[in-house]
Tab-separated table of C-alpha atoms in Angstrom:
chain	number	residue	atom	x	y	z
M	61	UNK	CA	30.014	1.641	77.908
M	62	UNK	CA	30.615	-2.002	78.918
M	63	UNK	CA	34.079	-3.787	78.169
M	64	UNK	CA	32.087	-5.872	75.308
M	65	UNK	CA	30.591	-3.126	73.115
M	66	UNK	CA	34.380	-1.352	73.048
M	67	UNK	CA	36.570	-4.427	72.462
M	68	UNK	CA	37.299	-5.640	68.921
M	69	UNK	CA	36.140	-9.147	67.938
M	70	UNK	CA	38.175	-11.850	68.716
M	71	UNK	CA	40.809	-12.733	66.514
M	72	UNK	CA	40.218	-9.158	64.851
M	73	UNK	CA	42.839	-6.379	66.038
M	74	UNK	CA	42.737	-2.905	65.241
M	75	UNK	CA	45.713	-3.152	62.999
M	76	UNK	CA	43.820	-5.893	60.928
M	77	UNK	CA	40.428	-4.018	60.832
M	78	UNK	CA	42.077	-1.135	59.436
M	79	UNK	CA	43.888	-3.185	56.817
M	80	UNK	CA	40.746	-4.892	55.735
M	81	UNK	CA	39.368	-1.345	55.170
M	82	UNK	CA	42.187	0.020	53.106
M	83	UNK	CA	41.650	-3.160	50.996
M	84	UNK	CA	38.314	-2.951	50.563
M	85	UNK	CA	38.637	0.738	49.587
M	86	UNK	CA	40.948	-0.235	47.143
M	87	UNK	CA	39.293	-3.081	45.429
M	88	UNK	CA	36.082	-0.353	44.643
M	89	UNK	CA	38.673	1.971	43.348
M	90	UNK	CA	39.670	-0.752	40.696
M	91	UNK	CA	38.187	-0.347	36.917
M	92	UNK	CA	35.430	-2.138	36.405
M	93	UNK	CA	36.918	-3.737	33.304
M	94	UNK	CA	39.287	-5.536	35.931
M	95	UNK	CA	36.724	-7.742	36.916
M	96	UNK	CA	35.269	-8.722	33.443
M	97	UNK	CA	36.598	-11.278	31.194
M	98	UNK	CA	38.766	-10.376	28.708
M	99	UNK	CA	36.749	-9.759	25.198
M	100	UNK	CA	37.703	-12.228	22.348
M	101	UNK	CA	39.406	-11.522	19.403
M	102	UNK	CA	37.869	-9.994	16.760
M	103	UNK	CA	38.829	-12.977	14.436
M	104	UNK	CA	37.037	-15.481	16.877
M	105	UNK	CA	34.328	-16.088	14.568
M	106	UNK	CA	33.344	-18.388	11.973
M	107	UNK	CA	34.770	-18.847	8.196
M	108	UNK	CA	31.390	-18.278	6.975
M	109	UNK	CA	30.498	-14.624	8.867
M	110	UNK	CA	34.177	-13.904	7.887
M	111	UNK	CA	33.162	-14.198	4.212
M	112	UNK	CA	29.952	-12.747	4.816
M	113	UNK	CA	31.615	-9.279	6.305
M	114	UNK	CA	34.157	-9.365	3.142
M	115	UNK	CA	31.449	-9.745	0.482
M	116	UNK	CA	29.474	-6.864	2.600
M	117	UNK	CA	32.484	-4.812	2.769
M	118	UNK	CA	33.030	-5.036	-1.351
M	119	UNK	CA	29.488	-4.158	-2.005
M	120	UNK	CA	29.856	-0.851	-0.064
M	121	UNK	CA	33.351	-0.535	-1.926
M	122	UNK	CA	31.697	-1.438	-5.525
M	123	UNK	CA	29.121	1.430	-4.513
M	124	UNK	CA	31.387	3.863	-3.355
M	125	UNK	CA	30.298	3.846	0.244
M	126	UNK	CA	32.914	2.674	2.200
M	127	UNK	CA	32.768	2.665	6.032
M	128	UNK	CA	36.573	2.838	6.584
M	129	UNK	CA	38.125	6.354	6.527
M	130	UNK	CA	39.944	6.834	9.720
M	131	UNK	CA	43.065	4.590	9.464
M	132	UNK	CA	44.121	6.030	12.647
M	133	UNK	CA	41.835	4.676	15.080
M	134	UNK	CA	43.279	1.657	17.181
M	135	UNK	CA	46.932	2.173	16.096
M	136	UNK	CA	48.159	1.862	19.369
M	137	UNK	CA	46.131	-0.983	20.194
M	138	UNK	CA	46.889	-2.836	17.070
M	139	UNK	CA	50.698	-2.135	18.061
M	140	UNK	CA	50.751	-5.133	20.245
M	141	UNK	CA	48.594	-7.783	18.477
M	142	UNK	CA	47.120	-8.252	15.492
M	143	UNK	CA	43.858	-10.609	14.977
M	144	UNK	CA	43.483	-10.447	10.949
M	145	UNK	CA	39.830	-12.278	9.745
M	146	UNK	CA	40.878	-13.315	6.429
M	147	UNK	CA	44.531	-14.240	4.852
M	148	UNK	CA	44.486	-13.330	1.066
M	149	UNK	CA	46.781	-14.340	-1.678
M	150	UNK	CA	46.271	-11.747	-4.285
M	151	UNK	CA	47.744	-10.341	-7.183
M	152	UNK	CA	50.526	-7.802	-6.920
M	153	UNK	CA	48.573	-5.840	-9.365
M	154	UNK	CA	48.868	-1.937	-8.487
M	155	UNK	CA	45.071	-1.891	-9.401
M	156	UNK	CA	44.134	-4.667	-6.559
M	157	UNK	CA	43.777	-3.638	-3.113
M	158	UNK	CA	42.341	-5.938	-0.734
M	159	UNK	CA	42.077	-3.738	1.967
M	160	UNK	CA	40.052	-1.440	-0.088
M	161	UNK	CA	38.071	-3.943	-2.315
M	162	UNK	CA	36.857	-5.725	0.670
M	163	UNK	CA	36.479	-2.010	2.611
M	164	UNK	CA	38.371	-3.202	5.675
M	165	UNK	CA	40.603	-1.406	7.866
M	166	UNK	CA	44.386	-2.079	9.205
M	167	UNK	CA	44.656	-5.121	11.019
M	168	UNK	CA	41.715	-7.174	9.517
M	169	UNK	CA	43.524	-8.603	6.395
M	170	UNK	CA	46.694	-10.903	6.299
M	171	UNK	CA	47.732	-10.271	2.567
M	172	UNK	CA	50.242	-12.195	0.447
M	173	UNK	CA	50.684	-10.693	-2.819
M	174	UNK	CA	52.454	-11.820	-5.843
M	175	UNK	CA	52.117	-11.264	-9.568
M	176	UNK	CA	49.665	-13.958	-10.697
M	177	UNK	CA	48.758	-14.967	-7.199
M	178	UNK	CA	49.952	-18.397	-7.371
M	179	UNK	CA	50.883	-20.490	-4.607
M	180	UNK	CA	54.648	-21.080	-3.942
M	181	UNK	CA	56.314	-22.268	-0.745
M	182	UNK	CA	56.792	-18.647	0.675
M	183	UNK	CA	53.199	-17.892	0.043
M	184	UNK	CA	52.133	-20.978	1.706
M	185	UNK	CA	54.431	-20.351	4.670
M	186	UNK	CA	52.859	-16.923	5.146
M	187	UNK	CA	49.318	-18.049	5.011
M	188	UNK	CA	50.568	-21.317	7.480
M	189	UNK	CA	51.721	-18.538	9.857
M	190	UNK	CA	48.625	-16.458	9.600
M	191	UNK	CA	46.282	-19.607	10.062
M	192	UNK	CA	48.058	-21.472	12.830
M	193	UNK	CA	49.713	-18.326	14.955
M	194	UNK	CA	46.966	-15.699	14.343
M	195	UNK	CA	43.957	-18.118	14.334
M	196	UNK	CA	42.975	-16.681	11.097
M	197	UNK	CA	39.721	-18.355	9.931
M	198	UNK	CA	39.359	-17.710	6.267
M	199	UNK	CA	41.785	-17.706	3.351
M	200	UNK	CA	41.019	-16.885	0.010
M	201	UNK	CA	42.851	-17.028	-3.553
M	202	UNK	CA	42.042	-13.715	-5.011
M	203	UNK	CA	42.398	-13.206	-8.985
M	204	UNK	CA	41.409	-10.309	-11.090
M	205	UNK	CA	40.397	-9.558	-14.697
M	206	UNK	CA	43.068	-8.367	-17.245
M	207	UNK	CA	45.900	-10.467	-15.235
M	208	UNK	CA	49.249	-9.269	-16.831
M	209	UNK	CA	50.857	-12.397	-15.472
M	210	UNK	CA	48.473	-14.598	-16.975
M	211	UNK	CA	48.313	-12.814	-20.301
M	212	UNK	CA	52.027	-13.064	-20.427
M	213	UNK	CA	51.845	-16.597	-19.974
M	214	UNK	CA	49.520	-17.379	-22.527
M	215	UNK	CA	52.002	-15.887	-24.976
M	216	UNK	CA	54.529	-17.976	-24.101
M	217	UNK	CA	52.302	-21.206	-24.376
M	218	UNK	CA	50.692	-19.939	-27.113
M	219	UNK	CA	52.776	-17.729	-29.432
M	220	UNK	CA	56.517	-19.306	-27.852
M	221	UNK	CA	57.464	-15.852	-26.753
M	222	UNK	CA	60.013	-15.613	-24.321
M	223	UNK	CA	60.681	-13.203	-20.951
M	224	UNK	CA	63.617	-12.099	-19.361
M	225	UNK	CA	65.355	-12.761	-15.916
M	226	UNK	CA	63.275	-14.250	-13.001
M	227	UNK	CA	59.665	-13.921	-15.242
M	228	UNK	CA	60.749	-17.419	-16.550
M	229	UNK	CA	59.876	-18.755	-12.905
M	230	UNK	CA	56.847	-16.918	-12.947
M	231	UNK	CA	55.671	-18.393	-16.267
M	232	UNK	CA	56.680	-21.819	-14.973
M	233	UNK	CA	54.295	-21.520	-11.828
M	234	UNK	CA	50.988	-20.093	-14.274
M	235	UNK	CA	51.608	-22.648	-16.733
M	236	UNK	CA	49.280	-25.495	-15.957
M	237	UNK	CA	46.627	-23.349	-15.504
M	238	UNK	CA	46.962	-21.941	-18.808
M	239	UNK	CA	47.402	-25.440	-20.485
M	240	UNK	CA	44.406	-26.762	-18.497
M	241	UNK	CA	42.429	-23.654	-19.829
M	242	UNK	CA	43.434	-23.974	-23.424
M	243	UNK	CA	42.489	-27.520	-23.551
M	244	UNK	CA	38.827	-26.527	-22.879
M	245	UNK	CA	39.378	-24.137	-26.694
M	246	UNK	CA	37.270	-21.399	-24.475
M	247	UNK	CA	36.644	-18.351	-26.457
M	248	UNK	CA	38.414	-16.116	-24.024
M	249	UNK	CA	41.301	-17.868	-23.103
M	250	UNK	CA	42.271	-15.259	-20.643
M	251	UNK	CA	39.273	-14.959	-18.493
M	252	UNK	CA	39.273	-18.892	-18.368
M	253	UNK	CA	43.028	-19.158	-17.463
M	254	UNK	CA	42.343	-16.562	-14.723
M	255	UNK	CA	39.391	-18.596	-13.330
M	256	UNK	CA	41.429	-21.974	-13.947
M	257	UNK	CA	44.523	-20.669	-11.917
M	258	UNK	CA	42.347	-19.385	-9.045
M	259	UNK	CA	41.082	-22.891	-8.684
M	260	UNK	CA	44.145	-24.727	-8.869
M	261	UNK	CA	45.337	-22.295	-6.031
M	262	UNK	CA	42.185	-23.203	-3.947
M	263	UNK	CA	42.718	-26.724	-4.375
M	264	UNK	CA	46.417	-26.523	-3.696
M	265	UNK	CA	46.027	-24.523	-0.334
M	266	UNK	CA	42.762	-27.003	0.509
M	267	UNK	CA	45.349	-30.004	0.585
M	268	UNK	CA	48.440	-28.283	1.803
M	269	UNK	CA	50.030	-30.575	4.427
M	270	UNK	CA	50.686	-30.494	7.426
M	271	UNK	CA	48.794	-27.130	8.239
M	272	UNK	CA	46.109	-26.046	6.304
M	273	UNK	CA	45.027	-29.312	5.013
M	274	UNK	CA	44.476	-30.479	9.122
M	275	UNK	CA	42.959	-27.117	9.556
M	276	UNK	CA	40.243	-27.617	6.479
M	277	UNK	CA	39.608	-31.432	7.885
M	278	UNK	CA	38.403	-30.042	11.304
M	279	UNK	CA	36.314	-27.322	9.707
M	280	UNK	CA	38.438	-24.505	11.590
M	281	UNK	CA	39.188	-22.748	8.372
M	282	UNK	CA	37.482	-22.401	4.911
M	283	UNK	CA	39.635	-21.783	1.599
M	284	UNK	CA	37.878	-20.205	-1.060
M	285	UNK	CA	38.262	-18.643	-4.575
M	286	UNK	CA	37.286	-15.300	-5.773
M	287	UNK	CA	37.294	-13.133	-8.739
M	288	UNK	CA	38.045	-9.298	-8.827
M	289	UNK	CA	36.686	-7.185	-11.760
M	290	UNK	CA	38.639	-3.896	-12.149
M	291	UNK	CA	35.976	-1.828	-14.077
M	292	UNK	CA	33.626	-2.514	-11.565
M	293	UNK	CA	35.396	-3.150	-8.219
M	294	UNK	CA	32.811	-6.493	-7.518
M	295	UNK	CA	34.058	-9.376	-6.014
M	296	UNK	CA	32.579	-12.790	-7.148
M	297	UNK	CA	33.162	-16.408	-5.596
M	298	UNK	CA	34.335	-19.206	-7.567
């Protein structure tokens, strides 16, 4: 055998050849995912897509055919990050559960709850966090039928009732919606005031500077108002 056949190529030693083979074998052993681009987070979708997903989920809930039953699925993965598709300002009423009403699982919704679902600075800050830092594309104000907080405010406005403790602060926040609804002389003042409160909350969030208003103007998010019917479980958009 000639020296040319037995000699390594110029610049390539036996040690270098061995090292290259080891590197190649190591690369082959890596999982395919290491070379794939990371999947986008689940909330990297449009506000309209999110709204469609929520309303379809509510239809399943109202029909008693929910798909979310295994709440342990994905628990370990959620421990490191969250990607909620919607931020919801909801009433604290124990009969209203946005995750169930929209048939969504843990980590899907960023929910702020307080009696009367009105917008105050604390709740606004939470919603700003969801939009600014969690990239949540949809914000919803979710009111419901038979709201006790608004009914109590009606009694204060119309009947001069007094409420104890910090409940007076709640009434102060809800009074403008009740007064506006009352001025329209509706047949059902409670229903009208509930709807007016939802619309007012929606408008305030749409114009809340500096964060939400900017995101709305750039069409990065959408703010919607919705009404949950306790008896049927159905949600309608206002």
